[in-house]
XYZ file of C-alpha atoms in Angstrom:
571
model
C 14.578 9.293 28.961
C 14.251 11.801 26.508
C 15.560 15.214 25.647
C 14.682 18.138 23.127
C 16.619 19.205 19.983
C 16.604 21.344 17.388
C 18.470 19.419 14.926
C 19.055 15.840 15.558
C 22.578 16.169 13.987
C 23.212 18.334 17.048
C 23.281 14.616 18.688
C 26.533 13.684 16.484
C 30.322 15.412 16.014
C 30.419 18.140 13.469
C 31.884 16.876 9.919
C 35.210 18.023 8.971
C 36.377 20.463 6.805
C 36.170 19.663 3.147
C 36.816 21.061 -0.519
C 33.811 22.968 -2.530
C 33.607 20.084 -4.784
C 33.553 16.545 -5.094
C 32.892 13.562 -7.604
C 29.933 11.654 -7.775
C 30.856 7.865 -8.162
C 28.233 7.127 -10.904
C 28.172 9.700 -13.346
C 31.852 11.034 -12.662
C 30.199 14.544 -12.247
C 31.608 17.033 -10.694
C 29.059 18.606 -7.983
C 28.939 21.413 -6.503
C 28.994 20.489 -2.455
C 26.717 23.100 -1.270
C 24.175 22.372 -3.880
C 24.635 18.613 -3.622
C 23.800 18.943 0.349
C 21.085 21.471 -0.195
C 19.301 18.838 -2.263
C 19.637 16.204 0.154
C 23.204 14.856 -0.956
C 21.590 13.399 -4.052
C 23.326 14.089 -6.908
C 21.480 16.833 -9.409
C 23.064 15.417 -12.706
C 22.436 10.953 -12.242
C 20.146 11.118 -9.146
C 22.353 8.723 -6.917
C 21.314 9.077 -3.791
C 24.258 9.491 -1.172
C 24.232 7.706 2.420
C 22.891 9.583 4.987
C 24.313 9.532 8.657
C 21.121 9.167 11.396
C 21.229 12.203 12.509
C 20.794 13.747 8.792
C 18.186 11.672 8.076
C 15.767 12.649 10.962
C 16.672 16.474 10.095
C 15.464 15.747 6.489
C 12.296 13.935 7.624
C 11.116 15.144 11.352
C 9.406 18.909 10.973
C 11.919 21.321 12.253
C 11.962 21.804 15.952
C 9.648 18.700 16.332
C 12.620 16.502 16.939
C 12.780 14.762 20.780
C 15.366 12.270 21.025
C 14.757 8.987 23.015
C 17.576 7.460 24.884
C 17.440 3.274 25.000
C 17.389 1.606 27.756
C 21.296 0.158 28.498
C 22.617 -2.928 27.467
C 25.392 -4.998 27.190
C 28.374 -4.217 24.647
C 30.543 -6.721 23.812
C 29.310 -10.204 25.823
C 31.625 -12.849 24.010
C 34.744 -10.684 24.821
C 35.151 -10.701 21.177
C 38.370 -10.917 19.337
C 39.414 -10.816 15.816
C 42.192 -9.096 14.263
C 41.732 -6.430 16.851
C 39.250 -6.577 20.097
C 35.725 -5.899 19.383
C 36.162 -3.432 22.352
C 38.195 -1.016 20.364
C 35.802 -1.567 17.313
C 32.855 -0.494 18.925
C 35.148 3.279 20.862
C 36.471 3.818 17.436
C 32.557 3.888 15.801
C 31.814 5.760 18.952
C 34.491 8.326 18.080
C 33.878 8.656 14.781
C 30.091 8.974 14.827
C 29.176 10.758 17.867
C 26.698 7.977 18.614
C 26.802 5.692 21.426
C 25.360 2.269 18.315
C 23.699 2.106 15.356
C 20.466 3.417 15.673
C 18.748 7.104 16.665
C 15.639 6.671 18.052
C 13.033 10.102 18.114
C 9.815 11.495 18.803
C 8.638 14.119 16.760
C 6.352 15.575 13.560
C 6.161 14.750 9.575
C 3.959 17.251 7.886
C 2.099 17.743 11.669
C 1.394 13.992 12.201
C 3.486 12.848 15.297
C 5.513 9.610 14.692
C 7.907 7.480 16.710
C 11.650 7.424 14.401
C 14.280 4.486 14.683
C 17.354 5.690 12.416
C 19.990 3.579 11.468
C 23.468 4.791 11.132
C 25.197 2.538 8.286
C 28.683 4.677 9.346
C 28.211 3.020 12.796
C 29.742 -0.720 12.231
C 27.740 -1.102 8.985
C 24.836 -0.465 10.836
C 24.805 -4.287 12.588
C 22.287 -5.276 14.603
C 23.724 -5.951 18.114
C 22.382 -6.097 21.271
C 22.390 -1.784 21.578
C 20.888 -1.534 18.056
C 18.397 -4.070 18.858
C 17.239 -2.198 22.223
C 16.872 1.424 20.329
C 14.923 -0.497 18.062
C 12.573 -2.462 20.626
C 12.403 1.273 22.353
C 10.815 2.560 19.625
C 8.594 0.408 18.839
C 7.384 0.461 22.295
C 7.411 4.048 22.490
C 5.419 4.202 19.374
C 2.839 2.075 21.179
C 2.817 3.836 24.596
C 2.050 6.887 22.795
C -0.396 5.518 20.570
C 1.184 7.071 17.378
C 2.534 5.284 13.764
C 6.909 4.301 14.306
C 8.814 4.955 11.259
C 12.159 2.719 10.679
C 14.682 4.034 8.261
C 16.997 1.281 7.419
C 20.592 1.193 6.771
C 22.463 -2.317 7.772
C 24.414 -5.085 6.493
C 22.946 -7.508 8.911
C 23.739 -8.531 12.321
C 26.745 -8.379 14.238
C 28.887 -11.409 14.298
C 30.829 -9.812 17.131
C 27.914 -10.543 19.806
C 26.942 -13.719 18.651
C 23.769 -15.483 19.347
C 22.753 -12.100 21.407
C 22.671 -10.446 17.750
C 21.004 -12.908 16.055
C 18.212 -13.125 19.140
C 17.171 -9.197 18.088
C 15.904 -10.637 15.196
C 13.030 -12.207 17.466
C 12.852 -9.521 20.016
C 12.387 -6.796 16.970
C 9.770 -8.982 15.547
C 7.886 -8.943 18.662
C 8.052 -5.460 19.436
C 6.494 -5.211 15.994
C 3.619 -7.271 16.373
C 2.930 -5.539 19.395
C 2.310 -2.755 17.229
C -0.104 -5.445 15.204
C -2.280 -5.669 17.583
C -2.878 -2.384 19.102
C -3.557 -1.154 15.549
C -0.847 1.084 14.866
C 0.352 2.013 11.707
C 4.245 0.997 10.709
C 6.364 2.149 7.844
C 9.748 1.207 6.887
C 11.922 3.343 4.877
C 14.577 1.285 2.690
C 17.798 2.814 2.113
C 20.710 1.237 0.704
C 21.819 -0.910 2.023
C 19.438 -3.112 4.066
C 20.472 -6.623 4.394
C 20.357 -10.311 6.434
C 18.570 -10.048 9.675
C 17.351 -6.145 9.631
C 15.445 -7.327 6.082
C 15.077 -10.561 7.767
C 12.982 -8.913 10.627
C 11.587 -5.609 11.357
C 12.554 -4.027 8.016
C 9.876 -6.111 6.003
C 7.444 -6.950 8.696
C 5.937 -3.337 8.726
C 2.920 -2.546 7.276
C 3.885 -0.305 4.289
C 7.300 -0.443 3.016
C 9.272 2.408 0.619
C 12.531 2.588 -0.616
C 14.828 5.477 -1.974
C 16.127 4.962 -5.160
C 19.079 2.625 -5.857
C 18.383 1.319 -2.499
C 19.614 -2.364 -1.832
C 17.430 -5.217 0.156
C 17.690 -9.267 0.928
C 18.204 -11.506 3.005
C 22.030 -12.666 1.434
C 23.790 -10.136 -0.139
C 25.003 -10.551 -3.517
C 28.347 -11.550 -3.112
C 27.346 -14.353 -1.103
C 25.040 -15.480 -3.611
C 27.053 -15.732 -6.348
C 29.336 -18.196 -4.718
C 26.520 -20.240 -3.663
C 25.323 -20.529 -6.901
C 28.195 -19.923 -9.132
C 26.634 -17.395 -11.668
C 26.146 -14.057 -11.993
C 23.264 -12.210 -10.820
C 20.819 -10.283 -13.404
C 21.508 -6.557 -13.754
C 20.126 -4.132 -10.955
C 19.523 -7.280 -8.568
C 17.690 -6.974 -5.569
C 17.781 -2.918 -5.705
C 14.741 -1.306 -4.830
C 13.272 -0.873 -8.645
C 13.662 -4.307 -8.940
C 11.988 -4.741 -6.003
C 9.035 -2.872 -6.597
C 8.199 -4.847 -9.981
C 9.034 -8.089 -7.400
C 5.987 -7.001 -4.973
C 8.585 -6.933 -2.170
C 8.187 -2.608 -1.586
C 4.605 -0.311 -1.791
C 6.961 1.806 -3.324
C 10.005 4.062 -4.466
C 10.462 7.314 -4.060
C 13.286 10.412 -4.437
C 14.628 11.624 -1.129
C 12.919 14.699 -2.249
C 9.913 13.801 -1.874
C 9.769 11.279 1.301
C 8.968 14.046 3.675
C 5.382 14.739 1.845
C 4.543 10.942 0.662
C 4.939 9.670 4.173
C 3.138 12.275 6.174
C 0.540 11.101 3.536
C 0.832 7.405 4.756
C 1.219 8.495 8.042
C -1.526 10.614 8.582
C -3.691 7.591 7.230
C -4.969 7.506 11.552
C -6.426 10.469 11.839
C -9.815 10.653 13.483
C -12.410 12.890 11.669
C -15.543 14.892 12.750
C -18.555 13.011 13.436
C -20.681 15.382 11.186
C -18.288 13.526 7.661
C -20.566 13.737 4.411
C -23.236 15.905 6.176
C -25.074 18.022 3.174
C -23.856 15.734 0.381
C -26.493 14.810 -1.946
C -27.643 11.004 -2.264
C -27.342 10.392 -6.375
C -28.625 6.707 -5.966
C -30.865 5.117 -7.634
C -33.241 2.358 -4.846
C -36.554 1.620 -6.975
C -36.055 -0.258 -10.193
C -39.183 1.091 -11.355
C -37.376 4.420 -11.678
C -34.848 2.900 -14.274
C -35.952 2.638 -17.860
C -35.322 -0.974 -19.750
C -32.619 -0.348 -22.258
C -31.058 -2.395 -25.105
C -28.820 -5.039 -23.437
C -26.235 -4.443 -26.347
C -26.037 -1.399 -26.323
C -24.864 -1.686 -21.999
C -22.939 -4.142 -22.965
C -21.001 -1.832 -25.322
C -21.029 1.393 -22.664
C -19.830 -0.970 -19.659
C -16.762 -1.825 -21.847
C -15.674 1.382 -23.621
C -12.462 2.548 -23.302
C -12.869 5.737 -22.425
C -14.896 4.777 -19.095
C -13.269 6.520 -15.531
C -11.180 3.695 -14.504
C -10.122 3.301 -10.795
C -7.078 5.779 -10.836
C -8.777 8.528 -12.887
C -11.742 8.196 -9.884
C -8.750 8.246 -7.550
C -7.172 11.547 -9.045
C -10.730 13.115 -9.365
C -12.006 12.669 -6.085
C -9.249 11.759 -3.180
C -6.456 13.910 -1.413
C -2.826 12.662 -0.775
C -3.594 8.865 -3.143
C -0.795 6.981 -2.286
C -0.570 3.642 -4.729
C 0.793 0.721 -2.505
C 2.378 -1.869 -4.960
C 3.044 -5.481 -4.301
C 1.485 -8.963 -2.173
C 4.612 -9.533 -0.648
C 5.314 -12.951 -2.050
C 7.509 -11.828 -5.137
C 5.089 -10.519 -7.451
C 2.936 -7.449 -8.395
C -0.134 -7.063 -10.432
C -0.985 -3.896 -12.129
C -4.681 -5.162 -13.116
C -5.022 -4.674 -9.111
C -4.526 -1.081 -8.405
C -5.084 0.217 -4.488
C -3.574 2.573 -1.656
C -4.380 4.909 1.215
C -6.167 8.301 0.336
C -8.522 10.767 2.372
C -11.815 11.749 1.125
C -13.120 14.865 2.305
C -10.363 14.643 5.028
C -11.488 10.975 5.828
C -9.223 8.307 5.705
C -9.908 5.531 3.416
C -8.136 2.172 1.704
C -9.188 2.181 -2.245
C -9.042 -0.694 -4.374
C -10.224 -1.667 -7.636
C -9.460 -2.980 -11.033
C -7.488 -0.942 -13.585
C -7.276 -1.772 -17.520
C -6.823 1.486 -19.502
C -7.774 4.046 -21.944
C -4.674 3.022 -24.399
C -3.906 -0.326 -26.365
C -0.569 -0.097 -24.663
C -2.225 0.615 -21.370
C -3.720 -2.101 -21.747
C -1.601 -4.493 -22.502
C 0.212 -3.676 -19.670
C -2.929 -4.260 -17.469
C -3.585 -7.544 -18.799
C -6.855 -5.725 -19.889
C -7.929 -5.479 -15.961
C -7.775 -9.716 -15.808
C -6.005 -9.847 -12.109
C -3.263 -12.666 -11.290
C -3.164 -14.411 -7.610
C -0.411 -11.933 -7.186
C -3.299 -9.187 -8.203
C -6.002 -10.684 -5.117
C -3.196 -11.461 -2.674
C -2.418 -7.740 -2.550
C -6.028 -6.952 -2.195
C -5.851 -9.139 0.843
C -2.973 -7.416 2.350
C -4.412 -3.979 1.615
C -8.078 -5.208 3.220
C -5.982 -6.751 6.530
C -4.274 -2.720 6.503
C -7.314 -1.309 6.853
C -8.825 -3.481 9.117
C -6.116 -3.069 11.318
C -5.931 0.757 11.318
C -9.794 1.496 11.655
C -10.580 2.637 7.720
C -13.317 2.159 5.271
C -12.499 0.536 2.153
C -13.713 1.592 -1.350
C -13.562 -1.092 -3.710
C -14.262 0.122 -7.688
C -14.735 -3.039 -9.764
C -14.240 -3.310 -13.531
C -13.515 -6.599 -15.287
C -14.034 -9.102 -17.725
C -12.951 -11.918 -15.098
C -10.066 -12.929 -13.092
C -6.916 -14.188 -15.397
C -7.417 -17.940 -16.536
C -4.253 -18.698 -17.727
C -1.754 -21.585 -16.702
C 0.304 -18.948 -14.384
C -2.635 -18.228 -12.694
C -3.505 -21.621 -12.222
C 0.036 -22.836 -10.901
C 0.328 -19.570 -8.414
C -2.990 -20.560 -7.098
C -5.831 -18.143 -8.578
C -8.817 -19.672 -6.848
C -7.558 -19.910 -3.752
C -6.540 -16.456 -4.039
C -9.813 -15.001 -4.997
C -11.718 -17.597 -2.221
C -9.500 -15.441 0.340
C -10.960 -12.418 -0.631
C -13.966 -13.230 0.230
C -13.001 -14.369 3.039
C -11.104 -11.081 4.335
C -14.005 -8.744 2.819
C -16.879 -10.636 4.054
C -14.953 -10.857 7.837
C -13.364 -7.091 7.426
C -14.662 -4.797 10.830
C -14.972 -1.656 9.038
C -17.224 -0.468 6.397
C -17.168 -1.878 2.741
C -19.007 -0.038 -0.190
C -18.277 -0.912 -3.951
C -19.305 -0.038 -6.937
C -19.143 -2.049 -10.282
C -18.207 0.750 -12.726
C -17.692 -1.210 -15.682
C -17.710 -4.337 -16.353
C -18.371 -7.203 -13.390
C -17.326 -10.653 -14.408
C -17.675 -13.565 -12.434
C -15.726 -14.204 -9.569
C -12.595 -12.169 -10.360
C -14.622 -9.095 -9.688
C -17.211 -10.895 -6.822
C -13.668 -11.161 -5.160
C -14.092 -6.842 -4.624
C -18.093 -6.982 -4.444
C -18.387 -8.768 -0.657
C -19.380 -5.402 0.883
C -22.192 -3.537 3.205
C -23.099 -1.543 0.030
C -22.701 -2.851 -3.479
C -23.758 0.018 -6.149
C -23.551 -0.833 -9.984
C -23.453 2.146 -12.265
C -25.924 2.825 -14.417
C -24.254 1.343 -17.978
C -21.855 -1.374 -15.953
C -22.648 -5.269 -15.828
C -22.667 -7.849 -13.262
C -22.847 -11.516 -14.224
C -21.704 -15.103 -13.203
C -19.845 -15.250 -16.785
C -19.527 -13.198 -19.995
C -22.374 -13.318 -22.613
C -19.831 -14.794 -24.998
C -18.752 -17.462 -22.375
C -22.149 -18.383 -21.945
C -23.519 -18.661 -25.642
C -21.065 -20.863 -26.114
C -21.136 -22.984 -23.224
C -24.865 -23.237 -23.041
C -25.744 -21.778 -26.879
C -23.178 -23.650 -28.244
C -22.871 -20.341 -29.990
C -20.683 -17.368 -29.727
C -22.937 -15.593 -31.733
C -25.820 -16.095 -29.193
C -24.017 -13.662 -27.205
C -26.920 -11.133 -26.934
C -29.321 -13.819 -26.406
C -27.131 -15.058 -23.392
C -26.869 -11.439 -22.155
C -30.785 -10.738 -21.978
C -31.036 -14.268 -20.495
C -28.720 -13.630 -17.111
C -29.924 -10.247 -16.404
C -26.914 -8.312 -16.275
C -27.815 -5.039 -16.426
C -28.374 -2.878 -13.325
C -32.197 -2.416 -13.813
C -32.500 -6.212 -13.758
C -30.152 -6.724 -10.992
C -31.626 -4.070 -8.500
C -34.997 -6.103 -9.419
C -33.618 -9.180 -8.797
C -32.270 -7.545 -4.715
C -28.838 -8.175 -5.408
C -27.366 -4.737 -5.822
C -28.070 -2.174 -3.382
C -28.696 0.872 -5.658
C -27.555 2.540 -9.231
C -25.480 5.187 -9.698
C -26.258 7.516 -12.087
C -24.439 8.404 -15.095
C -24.235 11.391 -17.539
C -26.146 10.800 -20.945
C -24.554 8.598 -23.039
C -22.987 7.277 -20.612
C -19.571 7.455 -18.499
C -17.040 7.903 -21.356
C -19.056 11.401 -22.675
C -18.593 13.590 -19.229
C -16.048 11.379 -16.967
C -15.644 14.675 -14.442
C -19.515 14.393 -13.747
C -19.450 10.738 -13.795
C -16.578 10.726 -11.354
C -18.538 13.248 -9.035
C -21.730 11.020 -9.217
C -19.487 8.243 -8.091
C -17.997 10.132 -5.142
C -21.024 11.175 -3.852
C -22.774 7.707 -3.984
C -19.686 6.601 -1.858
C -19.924 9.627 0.702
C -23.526 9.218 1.213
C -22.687 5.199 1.476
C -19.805 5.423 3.934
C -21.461 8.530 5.937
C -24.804 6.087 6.472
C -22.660 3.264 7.351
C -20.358 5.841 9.544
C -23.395 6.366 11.863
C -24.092 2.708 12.448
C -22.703 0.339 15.313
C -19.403 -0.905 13.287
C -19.300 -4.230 16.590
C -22.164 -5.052 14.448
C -20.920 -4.355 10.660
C -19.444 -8.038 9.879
C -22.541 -9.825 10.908
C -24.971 -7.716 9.258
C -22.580 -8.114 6.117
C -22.891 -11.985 6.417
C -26.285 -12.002 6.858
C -27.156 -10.052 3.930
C -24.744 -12.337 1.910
C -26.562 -15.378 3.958
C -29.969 -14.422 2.231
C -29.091 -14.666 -1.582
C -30.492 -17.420 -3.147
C -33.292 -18.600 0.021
C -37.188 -18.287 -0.662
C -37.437 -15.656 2.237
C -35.256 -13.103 -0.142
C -37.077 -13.337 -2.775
C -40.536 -12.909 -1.227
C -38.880 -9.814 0.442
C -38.594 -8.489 -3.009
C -41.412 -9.295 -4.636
C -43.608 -7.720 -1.789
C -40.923 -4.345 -2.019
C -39.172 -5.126 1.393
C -35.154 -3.997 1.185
């Protein structure tokens, strides 16, 4: 059942009466109440963001008038006849009473910057926000509203964790959530969970973490055991700003954090990620690729070795600033870790929806540094895995931009399982149903940037370099001889003349003269438009048939029948 409201808050008693002014708990400031609310009840001197009742947050998020609430189906109450210091029974009327709501969680249809969306709210005022048996339902509802509608479900969490009052019965919506969820898996629909403090033991242990993109507010708390409860078990105290949400963005555990202030745009961005475009994409854009190697001059392999690495070369989020709408950076594998050599998110070219990912070292020493000079961790390729299984399962082309000297070698890497972690990229990427076009824009090296490169369309540009191992790894592994490094370089072939020759790049992309780092604006459009005319040709083909024509062009490299192919001119 469902009804129409204006305001979702129109679902819950009025607040009472209160004073102009009150005192934030952080900064001791004294705030203005009108202002304070007007900004979202965050306060405008420390940023601490306030708790939000349900009802307020779907009137902050849902477009106004868009807002149609969704009434669970019933269920039971209190099942153990639960007793404490005082019935469960009364509990449960006095939460009733004081909210306005019948449990924990709000569930809505309704609009975020136009892109309808299925809302499950939960109400921390409401018991803590438990997950009982009513909770549980509102949550299952939505989820299988979301699905019957064929539109993304947004949870905004709020909970210490389930109810001990109901027993087994809570801890059982742990599985039934889960389900619901991968219900959603299946049919391809997108699911985003918004974090907000707090979000603890079987909400985080369930549907709160098992959605596909995950962002927190500020300050926001997550885990599994609170904190207190830790600290007993282990006896120690627990590092400063545990388990809030910007520790667990540098953990991998969140895609990101955001101020209240800006949820409302940033996931309409992530939400709209579904949306079908016209069949006519990319029409009228120019094709800047390069096909016959004849066409490319042979050049001095130092001197491409020196363009493909120069610092001031577009990296992956300068191409991503230049040339997509709406970038959203999704952060994390999951596991505990992120990587920031690995940089990738959702974005819309020319109004189509595509995944980008792609290496990311820097213009700055500091920059860097910070990279780990675009050398990727496992943590690095296991979030390229996650973000190639996203776009699988909604439906949209990935971009992959590749630029690096190799995948990280050291011991970390080793003991977290870096070759594993790259062979599952290939995996994913060479079994991935929707179109795949890269492009090696700097430097390729070996296997940490094949692990991007297992594509329908692999473009090098012009001054970039794709080998099996650096020059200077291979002088002195088969030169004996750093110094041999020019020698080595001429010897593999590297350069994208020799390497369209050779049939195993699928065309060069331009660059301005000089090369990339003299005019990055037109090297970034020449980039863009290789990709537009690759994804609009691959647009127009029979996608059933995209992963097998993907392995069998991988199937060919390396057999007599490839070769002849190219020496008689046959692509």
């Amino acid at each position: 059942m469902s009804t129409t409201v204006n305001r979702l808050s129109d679902v819950t008693r009025a607040a009472p009466e209160a004073g102009d002014w009150l005192s934030c708990p952080d900064c001791r400031s004294l705030l203005y109440r009108r202002r304070f609310e007007r900004q979202g009840k965050v306060c405008y001197e420390c940023g601490k963001h306030f708790r939000l009742t349900a009802a307020e947050r779907l009137d902050g998020l849902l477009d106004a008038g868009s807002a149609e609430f969704v009434e669970p189906e019933p269920s039971v109450h209190d099942p153990l006849a639960f007793t404490d210091l005082q019935p469960y029974a009364q509990r449960l009327a006095r939460a009733r009473a004081k909210t306005g709501n019948t449990d924990a969680v709000l569930v809505a249809r309704g609009t975020i910057r136009g892109t309808r969306v299925v809302v499950a709210a939960m109400d921390f005022e409401f018991l803590g926000g438990s997950l009982g048996a009513a909770a549980g339902e509102a949550v299952t509802t939505a989820a299988e509203t979301a699905l019957a509608d064929r539109v993304p479900l947004l949870l905004v969490t709020a909970s210490g964790g389930a109810r001990m009052q109901e027993g087994l019965v809570s801890l059982l919506q742990m599985a039934k959530t889960s389900n619901a969820m991968a219900a959603l898996d299946e049919a391809g629909l997108l699911t985003v969970t918004l974090v907000t403090d707090p979000t603890f033991g079987g909400v985080a242990a369930s549907f709160a973490t098992l959605s596909d993109l995950i962002v927190a507010e500020p300050g926001a708390r997550m885990g599994f055991a609170g904190p207190r409860v830790i600290e007993q078990t282990i006896r120690r105290r627990l590092p400063e700003g545990f388990q809030f949400a910007e520790f667990l963005l540098e953990h991998g555990l969140v895609d990101d954090v955001r101020p209240r202030a800006e949820l409302p745009h940033v996931l309409g961005a992530l939400l709209a990620a579904g949306r079908p475009v016209s069949r006519t994409w990319g029409q009228g854009e120019s094709d800047p690729v390069v096909r016959d190697h004849t066409a490319l001059e042979r050049r001095d392999v130092g001197k491409i070795l020196e363009l493909a690495r120069h610092a001031d070369r577009p990296t992956t989020l300068d191409h991503a600033a230049a040339w997509l709408d709406g970038f959203v950076e999704l952060h994390g594998d999951r596991a505990g870790e992120d990587c920031a050599a690995i940089v990738g998110g959702l974005a819309r070219l020319d109004g189509l929806p595509v995944v980008l990912i792609g290496h990311q070292k820097g213009h700055t020493t500091p920059e860097l540094v910070r990279r780990n000079f675009g050398m990727p961790s496992p943590a690095g390729y296991r979030k390229v895995v996650r973000l190639l299984r996203l776009a699988g399962k909604l439906g949209v082309p990935v971009v992959t931009l590749v630029d690096t000297p190799g995948a990280y070698p050291g011991p970390e890497a080793e003991s977290h399982g870096q070759a594993n972690a790259i062979a599952e990229c290939l995996r994913t990427l060479g079994g991935l149903p929707v179109p795949v076009v890269s492009v090696v824009t700097g430097e390729g090296g070996s296997g940490g940037a094949l692990a991007l490169g297992v594509a329908d369309r692999v473009l090098l540009c012009e001054n970039a370099t794709y080998s099996v191992i650096s020059p200077e790894g291979c002088a002195a592994i088969l030169w004996r001889d750093p110094a041999a490094a020019r020698t080595a370089a001429r010897a593999l072939r590297l350069d994208a003349r020799s390497l369209l020759e050779l049939g195993v790049i699928d065309g060069v992309v331009p660059e301005p003269p000089g090369g990339a780092h003299r005019n990055p604006e037109r090297a970034g459009t020449l980039v863009r438009d290789a990709v537009v005319c690759a994804l609009r040709e691959l647009r127009d083909h029979d996608w059933a048939g995209l992963v097998a024509r993907r392995r069998a062009k991988f199937r060919r490299f390396g057999t007599i029948e490839a070769a002849q192919r190219i020496e008689v001119g046959v692509r």
